PDB file of C-alpha atoms and ligand atoms in Angstrom:
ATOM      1  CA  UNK A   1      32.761  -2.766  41.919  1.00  0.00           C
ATOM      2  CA  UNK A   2      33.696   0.118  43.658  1.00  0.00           C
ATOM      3  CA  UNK A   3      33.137   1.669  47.676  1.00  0.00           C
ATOM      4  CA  UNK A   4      33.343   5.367  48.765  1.00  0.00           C
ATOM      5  CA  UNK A   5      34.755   4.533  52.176  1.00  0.00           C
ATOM      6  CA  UNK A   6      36.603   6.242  55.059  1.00  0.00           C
ATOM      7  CA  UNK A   7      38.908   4.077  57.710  1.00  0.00           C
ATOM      8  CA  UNK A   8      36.347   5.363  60.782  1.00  0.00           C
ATOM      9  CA  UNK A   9      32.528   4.971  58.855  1.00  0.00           C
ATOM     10  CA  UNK A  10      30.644   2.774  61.183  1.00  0.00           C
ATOM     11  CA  UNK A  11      28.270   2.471  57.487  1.00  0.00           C
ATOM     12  CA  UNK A  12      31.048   1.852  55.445  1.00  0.00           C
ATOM     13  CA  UNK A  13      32.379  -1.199  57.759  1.00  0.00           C
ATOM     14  CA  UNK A  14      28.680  -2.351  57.527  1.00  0.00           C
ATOM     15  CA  UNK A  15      28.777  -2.862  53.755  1.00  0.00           C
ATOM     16  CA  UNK A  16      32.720  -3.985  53.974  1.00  0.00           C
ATOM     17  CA  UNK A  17      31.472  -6.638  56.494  1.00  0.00           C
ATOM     18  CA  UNK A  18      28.749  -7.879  54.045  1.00  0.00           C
ATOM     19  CA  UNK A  19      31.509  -7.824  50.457  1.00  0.00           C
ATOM     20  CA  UNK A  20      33.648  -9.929  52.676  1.00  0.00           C
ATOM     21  CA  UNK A  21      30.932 -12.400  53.415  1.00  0.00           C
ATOM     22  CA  UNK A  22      29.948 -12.533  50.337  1.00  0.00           C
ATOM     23  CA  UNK A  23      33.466 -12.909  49.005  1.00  0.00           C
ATOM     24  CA  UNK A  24      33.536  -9.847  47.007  1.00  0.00           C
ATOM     25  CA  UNK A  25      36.323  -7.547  46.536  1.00  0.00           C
ATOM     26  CA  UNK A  26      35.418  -3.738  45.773  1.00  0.00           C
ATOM     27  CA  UNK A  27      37.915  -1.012  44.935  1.00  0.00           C
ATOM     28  CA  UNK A  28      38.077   1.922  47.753  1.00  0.00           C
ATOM     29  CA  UNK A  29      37.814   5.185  47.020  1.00  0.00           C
ATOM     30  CA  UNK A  30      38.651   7.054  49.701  1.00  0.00           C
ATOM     31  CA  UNK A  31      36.302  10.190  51.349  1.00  0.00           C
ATOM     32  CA  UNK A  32      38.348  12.047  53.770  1.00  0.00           C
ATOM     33  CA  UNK A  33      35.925  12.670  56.583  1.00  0.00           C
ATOM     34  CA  UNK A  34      38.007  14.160  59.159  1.00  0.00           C
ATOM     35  CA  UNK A  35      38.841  16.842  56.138  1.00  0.00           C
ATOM     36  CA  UNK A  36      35.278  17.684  55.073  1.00  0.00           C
ATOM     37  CA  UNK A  37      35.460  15.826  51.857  1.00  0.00           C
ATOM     38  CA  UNK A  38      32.189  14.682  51.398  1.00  0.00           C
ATOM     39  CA  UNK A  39      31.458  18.061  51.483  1.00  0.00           C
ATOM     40  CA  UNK A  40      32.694  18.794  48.331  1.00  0.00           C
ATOM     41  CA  UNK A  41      31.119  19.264  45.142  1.00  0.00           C
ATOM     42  CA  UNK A  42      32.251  16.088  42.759  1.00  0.00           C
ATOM     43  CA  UNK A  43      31.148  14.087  45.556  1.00  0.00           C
ATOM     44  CA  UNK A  44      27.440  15.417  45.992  1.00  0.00           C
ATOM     45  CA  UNK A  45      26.658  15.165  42.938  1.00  0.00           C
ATOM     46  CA  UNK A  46      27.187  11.432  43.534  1.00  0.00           C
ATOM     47  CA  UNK A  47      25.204  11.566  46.967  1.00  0.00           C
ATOM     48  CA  UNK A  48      23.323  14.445  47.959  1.00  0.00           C
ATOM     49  CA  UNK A  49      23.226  13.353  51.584  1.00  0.00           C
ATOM     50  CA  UNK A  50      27.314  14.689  51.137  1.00  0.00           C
ATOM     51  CA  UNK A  51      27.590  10.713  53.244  1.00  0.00           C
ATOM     52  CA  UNK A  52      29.442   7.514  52.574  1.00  0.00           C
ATOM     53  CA  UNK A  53      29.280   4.560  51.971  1.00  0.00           C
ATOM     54  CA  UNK A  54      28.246   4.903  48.050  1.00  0.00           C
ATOM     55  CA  UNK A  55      28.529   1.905  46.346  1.00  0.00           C
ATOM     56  CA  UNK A  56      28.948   0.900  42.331  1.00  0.00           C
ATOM     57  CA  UNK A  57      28.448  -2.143  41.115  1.00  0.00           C
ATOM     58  CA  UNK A  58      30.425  -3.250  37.682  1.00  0.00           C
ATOM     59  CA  UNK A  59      27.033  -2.562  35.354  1.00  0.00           C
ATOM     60  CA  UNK A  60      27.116   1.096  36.790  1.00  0.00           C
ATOM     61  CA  UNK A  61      24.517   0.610  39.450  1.00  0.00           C
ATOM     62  CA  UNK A  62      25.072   3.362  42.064  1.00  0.00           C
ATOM     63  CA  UNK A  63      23.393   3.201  45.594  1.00  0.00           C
ATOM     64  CA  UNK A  64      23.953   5.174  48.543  1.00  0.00           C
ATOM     65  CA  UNK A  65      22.414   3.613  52.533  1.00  0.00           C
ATOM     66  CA  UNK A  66      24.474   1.049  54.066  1.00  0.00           C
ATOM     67  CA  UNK A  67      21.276  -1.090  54.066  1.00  0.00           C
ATOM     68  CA  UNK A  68      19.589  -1.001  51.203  1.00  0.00           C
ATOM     69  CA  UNK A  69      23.325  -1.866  49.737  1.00  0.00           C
ATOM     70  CA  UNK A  70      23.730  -4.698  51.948  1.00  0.00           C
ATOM     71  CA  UNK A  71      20.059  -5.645  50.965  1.00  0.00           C
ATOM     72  CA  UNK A  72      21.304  -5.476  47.214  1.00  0.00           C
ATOM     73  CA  UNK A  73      24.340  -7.811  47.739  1.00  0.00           C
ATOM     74  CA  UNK A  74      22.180 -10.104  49.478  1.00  0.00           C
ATOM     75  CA  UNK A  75      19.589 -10.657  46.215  1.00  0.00           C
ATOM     76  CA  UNK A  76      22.122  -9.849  43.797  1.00  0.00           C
ATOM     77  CA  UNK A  77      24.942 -12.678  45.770  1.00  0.00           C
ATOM     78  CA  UNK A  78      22.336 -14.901  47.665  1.00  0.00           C
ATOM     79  CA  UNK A  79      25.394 -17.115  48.482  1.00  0.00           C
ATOM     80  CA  UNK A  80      25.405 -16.533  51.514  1.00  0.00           C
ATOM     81  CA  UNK A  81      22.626 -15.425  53.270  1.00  0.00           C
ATOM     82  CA  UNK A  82      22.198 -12.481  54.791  1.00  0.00           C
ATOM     83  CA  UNK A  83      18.838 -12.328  55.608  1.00  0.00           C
ATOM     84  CA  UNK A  84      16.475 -15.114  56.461  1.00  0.00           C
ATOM     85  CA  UNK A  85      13.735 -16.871  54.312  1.00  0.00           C
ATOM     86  CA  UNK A  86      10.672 -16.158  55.860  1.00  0.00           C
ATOM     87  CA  UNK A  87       8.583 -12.759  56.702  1.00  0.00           C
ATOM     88  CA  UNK A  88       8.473 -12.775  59.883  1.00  0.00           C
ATOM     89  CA  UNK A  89      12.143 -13.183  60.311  1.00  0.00           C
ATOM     90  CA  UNK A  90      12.750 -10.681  57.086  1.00  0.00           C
ATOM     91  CA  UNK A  91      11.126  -8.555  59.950  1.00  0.00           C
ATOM     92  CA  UNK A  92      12.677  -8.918  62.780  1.00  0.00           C
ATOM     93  CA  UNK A  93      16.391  -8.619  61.348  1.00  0.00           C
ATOM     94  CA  UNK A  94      15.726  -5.944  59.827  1.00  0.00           C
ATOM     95  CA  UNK A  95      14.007  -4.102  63.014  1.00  0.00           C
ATOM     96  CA  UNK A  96      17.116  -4.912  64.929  1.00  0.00           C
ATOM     97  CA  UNK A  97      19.357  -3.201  61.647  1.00  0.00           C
ATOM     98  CA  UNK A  98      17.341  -0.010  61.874  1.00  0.00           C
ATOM     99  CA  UNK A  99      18.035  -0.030  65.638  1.00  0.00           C
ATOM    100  CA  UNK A 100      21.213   0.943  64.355  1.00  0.00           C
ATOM    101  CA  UNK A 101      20.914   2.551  61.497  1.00  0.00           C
ATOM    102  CA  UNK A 102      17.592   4.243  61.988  1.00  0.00           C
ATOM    103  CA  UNK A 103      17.715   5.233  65.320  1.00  0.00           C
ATOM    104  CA  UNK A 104      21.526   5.187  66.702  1.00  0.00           C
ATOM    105  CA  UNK A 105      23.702   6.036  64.200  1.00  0.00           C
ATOM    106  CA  UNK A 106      22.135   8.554  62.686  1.00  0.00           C
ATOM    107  CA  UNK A 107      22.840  11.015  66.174  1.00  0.00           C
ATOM    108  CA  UNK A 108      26.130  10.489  66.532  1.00  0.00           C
ATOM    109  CA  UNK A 109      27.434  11.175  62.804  1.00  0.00           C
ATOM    110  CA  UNK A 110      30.113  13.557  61.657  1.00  0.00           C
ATOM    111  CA  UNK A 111      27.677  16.430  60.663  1.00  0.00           C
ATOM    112  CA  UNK A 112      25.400  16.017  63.846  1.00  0.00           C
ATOM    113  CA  UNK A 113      28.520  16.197  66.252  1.00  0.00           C
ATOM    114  CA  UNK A 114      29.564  19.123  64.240  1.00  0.00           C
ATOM    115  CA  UNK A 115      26.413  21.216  64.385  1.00  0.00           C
ATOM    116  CA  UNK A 116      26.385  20.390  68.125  1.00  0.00           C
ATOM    117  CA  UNK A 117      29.689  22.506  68.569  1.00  0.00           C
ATOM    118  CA  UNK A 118      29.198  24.908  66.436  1.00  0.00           C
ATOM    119  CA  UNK A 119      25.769  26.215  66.898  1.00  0.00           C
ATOM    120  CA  UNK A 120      24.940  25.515  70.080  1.00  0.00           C
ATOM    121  CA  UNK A 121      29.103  25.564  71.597  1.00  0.00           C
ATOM    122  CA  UNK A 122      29.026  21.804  72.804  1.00  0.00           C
ATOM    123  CA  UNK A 123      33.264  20.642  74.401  1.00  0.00           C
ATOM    124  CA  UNK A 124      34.084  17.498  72.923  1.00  0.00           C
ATOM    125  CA  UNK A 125      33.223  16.120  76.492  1.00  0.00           C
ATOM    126  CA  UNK A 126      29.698  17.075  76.133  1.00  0.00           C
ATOM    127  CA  UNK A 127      29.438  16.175  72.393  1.00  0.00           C
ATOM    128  CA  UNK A 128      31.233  12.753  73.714  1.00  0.00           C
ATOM    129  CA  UNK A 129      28.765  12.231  76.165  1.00  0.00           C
ATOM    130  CA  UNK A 130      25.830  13.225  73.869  1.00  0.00           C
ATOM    131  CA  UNK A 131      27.008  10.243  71.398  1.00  0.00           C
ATOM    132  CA  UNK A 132      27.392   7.970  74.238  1.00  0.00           C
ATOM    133  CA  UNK A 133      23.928   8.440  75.496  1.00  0.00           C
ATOM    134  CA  UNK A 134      22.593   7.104  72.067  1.00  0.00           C
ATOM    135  CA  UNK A 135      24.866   4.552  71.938  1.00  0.00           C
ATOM    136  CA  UNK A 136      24.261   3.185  75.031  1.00  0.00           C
ATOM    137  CA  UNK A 137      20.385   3.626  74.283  1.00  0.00           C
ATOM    138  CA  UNK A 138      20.491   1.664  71.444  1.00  0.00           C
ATOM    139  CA  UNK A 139      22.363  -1.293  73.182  1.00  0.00           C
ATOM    140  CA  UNK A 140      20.086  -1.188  76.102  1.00  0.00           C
ATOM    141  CA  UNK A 141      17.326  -1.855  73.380  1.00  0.00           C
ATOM    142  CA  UNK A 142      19.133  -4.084  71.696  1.00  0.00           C
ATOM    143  CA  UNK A 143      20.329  -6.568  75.339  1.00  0.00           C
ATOM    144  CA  UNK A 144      16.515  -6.251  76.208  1.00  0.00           C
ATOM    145  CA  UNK A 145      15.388  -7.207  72.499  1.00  0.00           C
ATOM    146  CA  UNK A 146      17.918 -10.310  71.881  1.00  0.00           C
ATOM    147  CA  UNK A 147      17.631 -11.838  75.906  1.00  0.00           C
ATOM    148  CA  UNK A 148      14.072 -11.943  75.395  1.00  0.00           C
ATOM    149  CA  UNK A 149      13.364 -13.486  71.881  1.00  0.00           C
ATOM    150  CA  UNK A 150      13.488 -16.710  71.432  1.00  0.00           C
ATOM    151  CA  UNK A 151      14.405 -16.184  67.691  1.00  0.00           C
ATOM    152  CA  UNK A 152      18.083 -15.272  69.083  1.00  0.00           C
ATOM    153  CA  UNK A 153      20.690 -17.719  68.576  1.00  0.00           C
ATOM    154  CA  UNK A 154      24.575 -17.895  68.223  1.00  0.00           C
ATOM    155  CA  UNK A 155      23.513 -14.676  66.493  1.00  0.00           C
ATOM    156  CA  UNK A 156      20.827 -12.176  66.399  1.00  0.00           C
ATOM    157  CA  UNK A 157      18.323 -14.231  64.285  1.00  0.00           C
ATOM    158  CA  UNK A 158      19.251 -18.101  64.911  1.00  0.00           C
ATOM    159  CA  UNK A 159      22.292 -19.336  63.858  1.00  0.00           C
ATOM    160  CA  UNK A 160      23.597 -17.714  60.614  1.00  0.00           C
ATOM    161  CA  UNK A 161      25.220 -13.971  60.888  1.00  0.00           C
ATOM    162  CA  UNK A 162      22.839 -11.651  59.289  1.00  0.00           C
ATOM    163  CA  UNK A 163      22.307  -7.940  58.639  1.00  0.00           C
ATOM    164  CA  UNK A 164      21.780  -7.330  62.079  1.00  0.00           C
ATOM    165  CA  UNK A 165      24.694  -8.915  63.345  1.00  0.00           C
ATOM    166  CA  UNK A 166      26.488  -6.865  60.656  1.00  0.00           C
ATOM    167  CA  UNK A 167      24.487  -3.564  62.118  1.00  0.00           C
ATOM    168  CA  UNK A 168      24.771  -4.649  65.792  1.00  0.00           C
ATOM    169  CA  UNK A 169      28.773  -5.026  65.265  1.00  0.00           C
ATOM    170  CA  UNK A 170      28.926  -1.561  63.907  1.00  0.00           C
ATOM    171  CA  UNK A 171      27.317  -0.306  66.882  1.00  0.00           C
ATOM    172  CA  UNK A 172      29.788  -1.637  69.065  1.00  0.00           C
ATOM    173  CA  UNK A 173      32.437  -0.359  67.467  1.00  0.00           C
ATOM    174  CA  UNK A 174      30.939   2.827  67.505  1.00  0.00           C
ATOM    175  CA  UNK A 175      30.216   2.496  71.018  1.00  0.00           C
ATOM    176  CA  UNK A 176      34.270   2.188  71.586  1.00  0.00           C
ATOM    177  CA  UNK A 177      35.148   5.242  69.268  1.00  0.00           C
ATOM    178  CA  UNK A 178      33.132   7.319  72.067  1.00  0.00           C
ATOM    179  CA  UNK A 179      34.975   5.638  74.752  1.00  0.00           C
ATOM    180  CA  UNK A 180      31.913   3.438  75.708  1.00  0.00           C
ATOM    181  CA  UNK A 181      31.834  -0.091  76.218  1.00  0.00           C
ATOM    182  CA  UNK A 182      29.459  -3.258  75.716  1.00  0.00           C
ATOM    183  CA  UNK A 183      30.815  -5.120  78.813  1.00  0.00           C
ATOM    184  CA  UNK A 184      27.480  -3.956  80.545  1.00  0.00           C
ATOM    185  CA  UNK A 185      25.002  -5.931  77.811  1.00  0.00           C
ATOM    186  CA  UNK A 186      26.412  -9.770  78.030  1.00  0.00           C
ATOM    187  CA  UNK A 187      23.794 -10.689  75.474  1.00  0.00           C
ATOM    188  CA  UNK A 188      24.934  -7.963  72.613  1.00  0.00           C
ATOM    189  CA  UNK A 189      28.971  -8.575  74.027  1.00  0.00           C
ATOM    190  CA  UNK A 190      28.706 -12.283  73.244  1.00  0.00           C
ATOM    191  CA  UNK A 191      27.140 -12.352  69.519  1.00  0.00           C
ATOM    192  CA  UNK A 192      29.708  -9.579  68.978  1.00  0.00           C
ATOM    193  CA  UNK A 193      32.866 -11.335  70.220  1.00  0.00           C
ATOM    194  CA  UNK A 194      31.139 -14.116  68.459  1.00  0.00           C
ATOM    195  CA  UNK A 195      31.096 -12.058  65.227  1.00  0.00           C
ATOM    196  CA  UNK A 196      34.462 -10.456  65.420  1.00  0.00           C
ATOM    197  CA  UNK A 197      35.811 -14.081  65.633  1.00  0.00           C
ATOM    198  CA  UNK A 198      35.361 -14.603  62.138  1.00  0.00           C
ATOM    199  CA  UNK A 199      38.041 -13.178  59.903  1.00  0.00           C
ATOM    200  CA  UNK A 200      35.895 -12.103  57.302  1.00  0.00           C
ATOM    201  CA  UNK A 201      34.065  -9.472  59.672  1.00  0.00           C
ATOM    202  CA  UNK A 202      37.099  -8.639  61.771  1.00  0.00           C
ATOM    203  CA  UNK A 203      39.046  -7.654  58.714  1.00  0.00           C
ATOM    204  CA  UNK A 204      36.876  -4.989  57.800  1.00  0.00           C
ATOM    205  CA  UNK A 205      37.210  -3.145  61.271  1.00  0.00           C
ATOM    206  CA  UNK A 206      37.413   0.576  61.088  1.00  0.00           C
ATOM    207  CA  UNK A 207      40.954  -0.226  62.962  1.00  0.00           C
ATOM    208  CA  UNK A 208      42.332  -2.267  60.523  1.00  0.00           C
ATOM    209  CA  UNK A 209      41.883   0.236  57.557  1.00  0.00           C
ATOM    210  CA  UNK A 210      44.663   2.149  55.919  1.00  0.00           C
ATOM    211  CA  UNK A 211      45.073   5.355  57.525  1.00  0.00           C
ATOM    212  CA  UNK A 212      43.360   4.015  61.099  1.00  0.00           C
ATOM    213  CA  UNK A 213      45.044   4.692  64.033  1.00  0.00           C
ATOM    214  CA  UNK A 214      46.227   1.668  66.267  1.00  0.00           C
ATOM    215  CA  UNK A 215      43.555   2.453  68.742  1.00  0.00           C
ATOM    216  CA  UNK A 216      40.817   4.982  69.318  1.00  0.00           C
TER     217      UNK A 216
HETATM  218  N1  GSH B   1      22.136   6.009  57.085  1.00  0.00           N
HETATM  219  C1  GSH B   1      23.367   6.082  56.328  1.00  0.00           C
HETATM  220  C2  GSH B   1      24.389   6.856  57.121  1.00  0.00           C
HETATM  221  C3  GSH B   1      25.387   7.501  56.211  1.00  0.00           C
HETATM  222  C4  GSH B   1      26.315   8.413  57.017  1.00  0.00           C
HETATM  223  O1  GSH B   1      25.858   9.329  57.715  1.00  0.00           O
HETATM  224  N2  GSH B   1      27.617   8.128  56.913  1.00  0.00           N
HETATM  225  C5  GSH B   1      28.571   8.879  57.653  1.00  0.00           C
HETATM  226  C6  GSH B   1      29.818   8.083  57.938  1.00  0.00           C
HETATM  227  S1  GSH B   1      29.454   6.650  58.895  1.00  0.00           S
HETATM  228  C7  GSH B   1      28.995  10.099  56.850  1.00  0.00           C
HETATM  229  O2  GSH B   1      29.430   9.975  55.718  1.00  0.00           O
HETATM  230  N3  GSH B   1      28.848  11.267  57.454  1.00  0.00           N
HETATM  231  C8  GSH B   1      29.241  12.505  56.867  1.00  0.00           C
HETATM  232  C9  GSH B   1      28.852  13.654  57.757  1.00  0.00           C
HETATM  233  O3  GSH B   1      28.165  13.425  58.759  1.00  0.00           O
HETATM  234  O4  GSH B   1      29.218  14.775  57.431  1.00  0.00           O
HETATM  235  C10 GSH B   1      23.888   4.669  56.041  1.00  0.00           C
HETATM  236  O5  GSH B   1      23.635   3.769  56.828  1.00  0.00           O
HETATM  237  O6  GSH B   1      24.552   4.495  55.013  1.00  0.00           O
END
């Protein structure tokens, strides 16, 4: 198995929190970001989107989108689960994933923050502030989503971490890179600190992979 990855991909620690909960080890390849890497040719000819994560499993199966990865791991690993049994709740945690990955993330990537300086001369304040408005869109959502449904439980759906805690824990972090916090949304801060207190997601933290800084 192998992971195009990159210390600071909010994706990438999505499917490195769902390998670890499934137990699974891949080998990193590393996609320089900061340097314009997926940029370059070798790598878009694996993904077109020029994005990480891409992952390979051992038969040679190559998918690119955190989610439909995670998805994969879940059916190809059921042990354990990552999503829940029936419809309905197939629904909802995957509602409250795209929440993330749909309609956060998406704004405040590498390429968007770029194009925002370069055509149209955004400072890093404003292209700062720009990703923080998202962010803190998206958690708004997500406080007003999880307080009301009576589905939430220890975690997002009941009591079992799921693909939307996985997504929802990527959005905080990403909330911190752009010197945001969560303290404002007590229902999203406590199935996060909940979250990060188990090993197997707080060892795939963007901060805790070579070449991170100590801090952001
Ligand atoms: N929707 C994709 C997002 C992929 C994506 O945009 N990844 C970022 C890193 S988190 C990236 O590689 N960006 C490169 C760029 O924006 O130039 C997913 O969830 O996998």
């Amino acid at each position: 198995m192998k992971i195009f990855t990159y210390w600071r991909s909010l994706a990438t620690f999505r499917v490195r929190m769902a390998l670890n909960l499934k137990n699974l080890k891949a080998e990193e390849i590393e996609v320089d970001l900061s340097a314009g890497h997926q940029m370059k040719p070798e790598f878009a000819a694996i993904n077109p989107m020029k994005a990480i994560p891409v992952f390979i499993d051992d038969d040679g199966t190559t998918l690119h989108q955190s989610l439909p990865i995670m998805e994969y791991l879940d059916e190809r690993y059921p042990d354990p689960a990552l999503m829940p049994r029936d419809p309905a709740g197939r629904a909802r945690v995957r509602a409250l994933a795209q929440m993330t990955v749909a309609d956060s993330h998406p704004l405040v990537v590498p390429r968007v923050r770029a194009d925002l300086a370069s055509r149209f001369g955004a400072t890093p304040e404003q292209v700062t502030r720009w990703a923080q408005t998202w962010l803190i869109a998206g958690l708004d959502a997500y406080e007003t989503t999880l307080k009301r449904d009576k589905e939430t439980g220890d975690f997002c759906h009941g009591n079992a971490i799921t693909i939307a805690d996985i997504c929802l824990v990527s959005h905080a972090a990403g909330t911190r890179f752009f010197e945001g916090t969560i303290d404002g949304h007590p229902t999203v801060k406590r199935i996060v600190e909940r979250c990060l207190a188990d090993e197997r997601i707080a060892r795939a933290h963007p901060l805790r992979q070579p070449g991170a800084p100590k801090s952001v």
